[in-house]
XYZ file of C-alpha atoms in Angstrom:
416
model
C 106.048 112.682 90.689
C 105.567 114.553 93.983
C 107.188 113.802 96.859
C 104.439 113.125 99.048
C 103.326 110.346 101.791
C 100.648 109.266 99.780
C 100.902 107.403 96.718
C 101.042 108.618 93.350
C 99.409 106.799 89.919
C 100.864 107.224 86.524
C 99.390 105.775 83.439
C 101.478 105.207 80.434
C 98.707 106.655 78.036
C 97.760 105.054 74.442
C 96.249 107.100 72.000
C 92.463 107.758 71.467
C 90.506 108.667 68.317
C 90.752 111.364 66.350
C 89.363 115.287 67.114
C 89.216 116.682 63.766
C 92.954 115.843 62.433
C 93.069 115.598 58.417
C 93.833 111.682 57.328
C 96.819 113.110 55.372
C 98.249 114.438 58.930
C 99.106 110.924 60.567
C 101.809 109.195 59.886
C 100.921 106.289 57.764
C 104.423 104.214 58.656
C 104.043 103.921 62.213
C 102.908 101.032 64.329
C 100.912 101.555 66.926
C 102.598 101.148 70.298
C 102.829 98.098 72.002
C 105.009 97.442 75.086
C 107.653 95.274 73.771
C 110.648 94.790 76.077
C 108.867 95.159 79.336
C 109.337 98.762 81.337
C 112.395 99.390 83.650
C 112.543 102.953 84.071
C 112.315 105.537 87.308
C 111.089 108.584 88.222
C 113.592 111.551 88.900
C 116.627 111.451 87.852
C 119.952 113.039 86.738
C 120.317 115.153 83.465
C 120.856 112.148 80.628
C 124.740 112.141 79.888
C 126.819 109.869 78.483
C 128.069 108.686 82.308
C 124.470 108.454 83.589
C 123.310 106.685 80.105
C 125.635 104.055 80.897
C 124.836 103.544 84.670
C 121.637 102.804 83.597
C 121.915 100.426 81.286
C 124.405 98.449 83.199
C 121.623 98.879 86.030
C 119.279 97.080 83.800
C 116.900 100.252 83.556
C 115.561 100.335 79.861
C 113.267 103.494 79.648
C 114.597 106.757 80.791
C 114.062 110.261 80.313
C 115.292 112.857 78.181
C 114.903 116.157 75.894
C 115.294 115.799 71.922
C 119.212 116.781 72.209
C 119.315 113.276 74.083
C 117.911 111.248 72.201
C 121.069 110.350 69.756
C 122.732 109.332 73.124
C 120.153 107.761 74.462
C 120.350 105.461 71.690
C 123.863 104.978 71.491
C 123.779 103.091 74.823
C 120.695 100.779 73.646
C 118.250 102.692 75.559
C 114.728 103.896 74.907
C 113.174 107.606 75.616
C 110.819 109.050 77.712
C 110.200 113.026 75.797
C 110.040 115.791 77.931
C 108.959 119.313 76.269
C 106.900 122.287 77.328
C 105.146 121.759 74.200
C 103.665 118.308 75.146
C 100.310 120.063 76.949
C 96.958 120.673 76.284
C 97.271 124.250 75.972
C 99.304 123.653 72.991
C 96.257 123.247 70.859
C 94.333 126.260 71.728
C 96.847 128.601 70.556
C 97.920 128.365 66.722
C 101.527 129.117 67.101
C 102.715 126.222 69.666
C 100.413 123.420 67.741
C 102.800 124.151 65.164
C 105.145 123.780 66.922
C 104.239 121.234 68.808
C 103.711 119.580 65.160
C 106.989 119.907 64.056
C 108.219 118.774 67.439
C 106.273 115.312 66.650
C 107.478 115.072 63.362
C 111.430 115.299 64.397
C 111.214 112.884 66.813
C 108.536 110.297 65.900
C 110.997 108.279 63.757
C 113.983 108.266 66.104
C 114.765 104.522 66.831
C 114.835 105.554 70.956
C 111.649 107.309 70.944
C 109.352 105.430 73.357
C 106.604 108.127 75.125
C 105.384 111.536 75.635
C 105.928 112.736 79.435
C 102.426 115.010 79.179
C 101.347 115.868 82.978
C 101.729 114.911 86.571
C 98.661 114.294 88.809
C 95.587 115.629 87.409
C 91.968 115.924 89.248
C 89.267 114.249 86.678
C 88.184 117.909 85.471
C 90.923 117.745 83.316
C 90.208 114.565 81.749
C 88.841 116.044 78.489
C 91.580 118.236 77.472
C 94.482 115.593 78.440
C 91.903 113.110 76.451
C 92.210 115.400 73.466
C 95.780 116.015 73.650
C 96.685 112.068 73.702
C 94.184 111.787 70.809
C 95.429 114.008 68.531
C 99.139 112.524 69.341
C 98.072 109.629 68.794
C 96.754 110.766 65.148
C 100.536 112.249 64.144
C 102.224 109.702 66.355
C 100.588 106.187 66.901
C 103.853 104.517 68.161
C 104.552 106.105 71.013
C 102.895 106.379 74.478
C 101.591 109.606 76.045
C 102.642 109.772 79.937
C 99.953 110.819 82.534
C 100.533 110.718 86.200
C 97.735 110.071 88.235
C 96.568 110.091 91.959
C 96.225 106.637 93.594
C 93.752 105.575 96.454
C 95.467 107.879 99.147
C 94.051 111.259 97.457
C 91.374 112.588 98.830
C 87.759 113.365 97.053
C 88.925 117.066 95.829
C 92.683 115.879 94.349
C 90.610 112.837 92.415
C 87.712 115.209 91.177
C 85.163 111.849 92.434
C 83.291 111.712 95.386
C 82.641 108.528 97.897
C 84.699 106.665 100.343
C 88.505 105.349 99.207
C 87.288 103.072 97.194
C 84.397 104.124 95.557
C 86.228 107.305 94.639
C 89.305 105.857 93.298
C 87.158 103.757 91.179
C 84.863 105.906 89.426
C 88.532 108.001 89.124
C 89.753 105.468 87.129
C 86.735 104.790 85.199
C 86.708 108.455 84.195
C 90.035 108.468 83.266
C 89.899 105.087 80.966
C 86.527 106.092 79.548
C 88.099 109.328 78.419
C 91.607 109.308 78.088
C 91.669 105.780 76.566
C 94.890 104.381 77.901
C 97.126 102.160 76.336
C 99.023 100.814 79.447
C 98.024 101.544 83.012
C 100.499 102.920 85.283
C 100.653 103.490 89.554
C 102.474 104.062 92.238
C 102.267 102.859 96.134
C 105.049 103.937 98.463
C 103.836 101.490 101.561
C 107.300 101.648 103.930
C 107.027 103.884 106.705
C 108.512 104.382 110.140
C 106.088 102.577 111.912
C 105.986 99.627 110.002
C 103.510 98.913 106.051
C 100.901 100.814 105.144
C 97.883 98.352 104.865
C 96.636 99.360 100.966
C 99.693 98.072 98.742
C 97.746 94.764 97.408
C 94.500 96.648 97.187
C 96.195 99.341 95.188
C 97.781 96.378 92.940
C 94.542 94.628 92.674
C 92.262 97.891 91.808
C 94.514 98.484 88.917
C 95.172 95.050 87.966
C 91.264 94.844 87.412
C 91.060 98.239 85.866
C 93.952 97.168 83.388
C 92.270 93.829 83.285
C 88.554 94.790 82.075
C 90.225 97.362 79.380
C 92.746 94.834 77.733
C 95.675 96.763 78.104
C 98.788 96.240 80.694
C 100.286 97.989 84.053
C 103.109 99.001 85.239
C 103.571 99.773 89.062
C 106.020 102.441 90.735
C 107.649 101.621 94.016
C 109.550 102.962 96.732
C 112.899 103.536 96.707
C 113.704 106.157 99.128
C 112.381 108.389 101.795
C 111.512 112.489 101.649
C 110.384 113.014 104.652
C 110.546 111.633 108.478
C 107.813 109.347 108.823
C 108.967 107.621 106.069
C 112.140 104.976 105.799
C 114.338 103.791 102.868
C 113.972 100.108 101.622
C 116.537 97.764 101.550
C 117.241 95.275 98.972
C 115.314 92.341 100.609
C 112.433 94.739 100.805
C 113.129 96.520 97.015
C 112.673 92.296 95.969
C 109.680 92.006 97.260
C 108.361 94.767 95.872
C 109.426 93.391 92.243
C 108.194 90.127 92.289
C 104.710 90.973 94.036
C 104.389 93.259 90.731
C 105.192 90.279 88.462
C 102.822 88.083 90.755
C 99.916 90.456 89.584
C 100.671 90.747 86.451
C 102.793 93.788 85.462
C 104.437 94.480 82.482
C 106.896 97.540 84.043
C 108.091 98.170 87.244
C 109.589 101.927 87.828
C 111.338 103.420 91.184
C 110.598 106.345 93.184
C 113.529 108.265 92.817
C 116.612 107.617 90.767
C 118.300 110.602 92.817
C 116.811 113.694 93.880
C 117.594 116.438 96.493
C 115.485 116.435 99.798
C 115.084 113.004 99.095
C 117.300 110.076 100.851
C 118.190 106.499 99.821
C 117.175 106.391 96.027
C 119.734 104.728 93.373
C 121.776 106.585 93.321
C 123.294 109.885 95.053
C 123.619 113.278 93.589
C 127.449 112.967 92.713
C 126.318 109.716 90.845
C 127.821 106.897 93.954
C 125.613 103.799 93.104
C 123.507 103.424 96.679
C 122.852 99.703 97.631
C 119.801 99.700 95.887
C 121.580 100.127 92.525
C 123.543 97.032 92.725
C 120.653 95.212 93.869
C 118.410 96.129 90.918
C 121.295 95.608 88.666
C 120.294 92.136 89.104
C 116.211 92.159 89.660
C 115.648 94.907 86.949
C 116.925 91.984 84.693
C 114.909 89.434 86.416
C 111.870 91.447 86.299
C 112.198 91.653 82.814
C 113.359 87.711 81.676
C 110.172 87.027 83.794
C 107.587 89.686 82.198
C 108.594 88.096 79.092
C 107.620 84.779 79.877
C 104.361 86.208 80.977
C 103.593 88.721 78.022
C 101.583 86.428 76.001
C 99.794 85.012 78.543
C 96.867 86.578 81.020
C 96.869 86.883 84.407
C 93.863 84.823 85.754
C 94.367 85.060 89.682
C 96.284 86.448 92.805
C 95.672 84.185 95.653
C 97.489 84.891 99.015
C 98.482 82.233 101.979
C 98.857 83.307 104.719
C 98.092 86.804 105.714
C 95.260 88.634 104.066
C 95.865 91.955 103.421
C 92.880 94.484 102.336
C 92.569 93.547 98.333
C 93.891 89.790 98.575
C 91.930 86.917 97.755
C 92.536 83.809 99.746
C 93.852 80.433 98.189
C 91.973 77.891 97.758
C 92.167 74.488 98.776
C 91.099 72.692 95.152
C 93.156 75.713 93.656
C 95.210 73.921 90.143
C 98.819 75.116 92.095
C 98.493 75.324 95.401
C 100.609 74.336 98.350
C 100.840 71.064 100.233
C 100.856 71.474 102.970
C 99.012 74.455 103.187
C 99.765 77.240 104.493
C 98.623 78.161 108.620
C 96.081 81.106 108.408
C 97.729 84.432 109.930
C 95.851 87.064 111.480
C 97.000 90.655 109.466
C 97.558 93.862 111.899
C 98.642 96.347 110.003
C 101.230 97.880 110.177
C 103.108 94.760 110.483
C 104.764 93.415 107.344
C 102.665 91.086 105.110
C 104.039 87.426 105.671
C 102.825 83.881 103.789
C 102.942 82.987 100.361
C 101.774 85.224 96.929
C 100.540 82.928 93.972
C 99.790 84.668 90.708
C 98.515 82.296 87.938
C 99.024 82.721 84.418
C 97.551 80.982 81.428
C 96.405 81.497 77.453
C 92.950 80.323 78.185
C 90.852 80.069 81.357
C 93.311 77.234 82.678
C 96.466 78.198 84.391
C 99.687 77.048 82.966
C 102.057 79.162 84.716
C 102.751 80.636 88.310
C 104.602 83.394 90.357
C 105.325 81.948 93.281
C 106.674 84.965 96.282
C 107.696 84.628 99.460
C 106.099 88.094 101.415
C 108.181 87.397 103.968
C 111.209 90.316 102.640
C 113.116 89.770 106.908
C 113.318 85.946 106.290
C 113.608 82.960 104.050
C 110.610 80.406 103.245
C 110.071 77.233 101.765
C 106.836 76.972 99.413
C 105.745 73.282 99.007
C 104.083 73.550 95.560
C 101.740 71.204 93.502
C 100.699 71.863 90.128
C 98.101 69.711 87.978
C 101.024 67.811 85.806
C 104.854 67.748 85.568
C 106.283 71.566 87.006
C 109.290 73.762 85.189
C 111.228 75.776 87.239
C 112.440 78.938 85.100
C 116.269 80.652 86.114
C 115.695 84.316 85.572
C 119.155 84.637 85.764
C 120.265 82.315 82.453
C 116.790 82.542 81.474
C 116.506 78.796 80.977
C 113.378 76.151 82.277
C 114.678 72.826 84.509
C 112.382 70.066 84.503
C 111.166 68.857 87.887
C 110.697 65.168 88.761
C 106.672 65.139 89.125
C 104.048 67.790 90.150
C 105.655 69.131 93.110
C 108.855 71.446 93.650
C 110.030 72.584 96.991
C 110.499 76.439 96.668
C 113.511 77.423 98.503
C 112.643 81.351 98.480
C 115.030 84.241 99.894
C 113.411 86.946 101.571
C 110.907 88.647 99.164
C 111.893 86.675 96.348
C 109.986 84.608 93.391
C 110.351 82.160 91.279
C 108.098 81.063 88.093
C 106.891 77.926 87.665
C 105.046 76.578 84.516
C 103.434 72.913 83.206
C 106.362 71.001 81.451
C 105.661 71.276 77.370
């Protein structure tokens, strides 16, 4: 991932059909991928050792990268892979000599019990669409349980870095579109890096909601990269408060990983963690959400997000609550008027259900600079769920005061 001051999208790429790969070629024992423990991972970081294995696991981080010499390591601390190798590019299957070798590559490391994805390319214009599509298919032939790692551009690129045409919208759509219809991805993955200087940039929630849809309409899930840092001056570094808001907004929508922009990194400031290896704040903070992220995405996997409703503030994206909504808040929310680039503030609802009627909710406080109170109703007896312990309290009727820090969440579900 580049460091630049517009955001960057990365999609964690399933497999497509076939291009001309003999039957007797795949490997008949694999599964194909599915998420399971939901994503914690970053995006540069320190060469894996056995000191930096362990800092991230006690970190909560689940997914990190690595060569093939790391991956007995990466295993030993209970952690799963991200492959990075020259060989993993299109190129490698015009010329003879590396698709062997790019076969035998496959075949050493598609059994390994950390093996989790393919790191293929970072940031491609749509003209290359057709040969990354090929690539990921024909991995997906030899290897069908494990991912193939694209990173994309994300609303801020202009016309010629997407390869579409149209305003910001309109191109980052038919982008997308493109890059589902040919590269057939298995999860969808972006990034949004909204703190600067100034204040927010105004597109986070319509970046979340563009690829919530896109993930949406194609049945497969997202995972969302966020800011952990600053590279350059009219950019600042995130606190905690700020770094919580940013993972339970991605919950709220729906995500399935959550990934930080940077781990450590020269030219870069803030991050996790420094170049000597000195956990910044941000690590200790994340030691806690990164496990909170993931006790709530669990919750959530077998369910489908069916809304994102915002009180309060309506940023560009966000769809307002409604009044007859089945949770909703009582009182409601006051109507605030959005100038960007002033922090979002109100209430985020994201309802979740295995049907068309919502049985649970993510219920954030935008507010990341102060604490808030969410008054909620819900059509029957409410749950509260402890990320923490990872345990459900009954409430005493159909509405639960919400005592929210800043940026925080809590789920709520209908009592079984």
């Amino acid at each position: 991932m580049l460091s630049k001051p517009w955001a960057t999208v990365v999609l964690l790429v399933g497999l497509g059909v076939g291009h001309g790969l003999a039957a007797a070629e795949v490997a008949p024992t694999l599964p194909a991928w599915t998420v399971g423990t939901p994503i914690v991972t970053y995006w540069a970081g320190p060469a894996m050792s056995d000191a930096v294995a362990q800092q991230m696991a006690q970190g909560g981080f689940n997914l990190v990268w690595c060569g093939e010499k790391d991956l007995d390591l990466v295993q030993r601390h209970g952690l799963r892979a991200q492959l990075q190798d020259g060989l993993l590019a299109p190129a490698s299957l015009d010329d003879p000599a590396k698709r062997q070798k790019l076969d035998a590559l496959i075949d050493r490391v598609r059994n390994h019990p950390a093996m989790y994805s393919y790191f293929i390319v970072d940031e491609p214009s749509a003209g290359a669409f057709p040969a990354l599509g090929k690539l990921v298919a024909y991995l997906r032939q030899r290897d069908p349980a494990h991912l193939a790692y694209i990173n994309l551009f994300p609303t801020y690129a202009n016309n010629e870095q997407l390869g579409t045409k149209g305003d910001t919208i309109t191109a980052y759509r038919e982008h997308l579109r493109q890059y589902m219809e040919i590269v057939k991805p298995a999860l969808v993955s972006y990034d949004h890096y909204q703190f600067t200087k100034e204040g927010d940039s105004p597109n986070y929630f319509l970046n979340l909601a563009m690829i919530r849809q896109t993930a949406q309409q194609a049945k497969v899930p997202f995972l969302n990269i966020v800011q952990a840092c600053t590279w350059t001056p009219s950019m600042r570094v995130p606190g905690p408060d700020e770094v919580r808001y940013l993972v339970y907004t991605t919950l709220a929508y729906g995500a399935q990983g959550i990934s930080y922009y940077v781990y450590c990194a020269s030219g870069h400031t803030g991050g996790i963690a420094l170049p000597d290896g000195t956990p910044t704040p941000l690590y200790h903070a994340l030691a806690s959400l990164n496990r909170e992220f993931v006790a709530i995405a669990k919750e959530l996997q077998p369910l489908r997000s069916l809304g994102v409703y915002h009180a309060g503030m309506s940023p560009p994206g966000s769809e307002p609550l409604a009044a007859d909504a089945p949770f909703r808040l009582d009182p409601p929310l006051a109507t605030l008027a959005y100038r960007p680039p002033e922090r979002v503030r109100g209430i985020l609802l994201g309802t979740f259900g295995e049907g068309q009627r919502p049985s649970h909710v993510v219920v954030v406080n935008l507010d990341y600079k102060a604490e808030a109170t969410a008054p909620l109703v819900g059509p029957g007896r409410l749950e509260v769920f402890d990320a923490a312990s990872g345990k459900w309290s009954a409430v005493d009727g159909a509405k639960v005061e919400l005592r929210l820090a800043p940026g925080a969440g809590k789920l709520v579900r209908l009592a079984r």
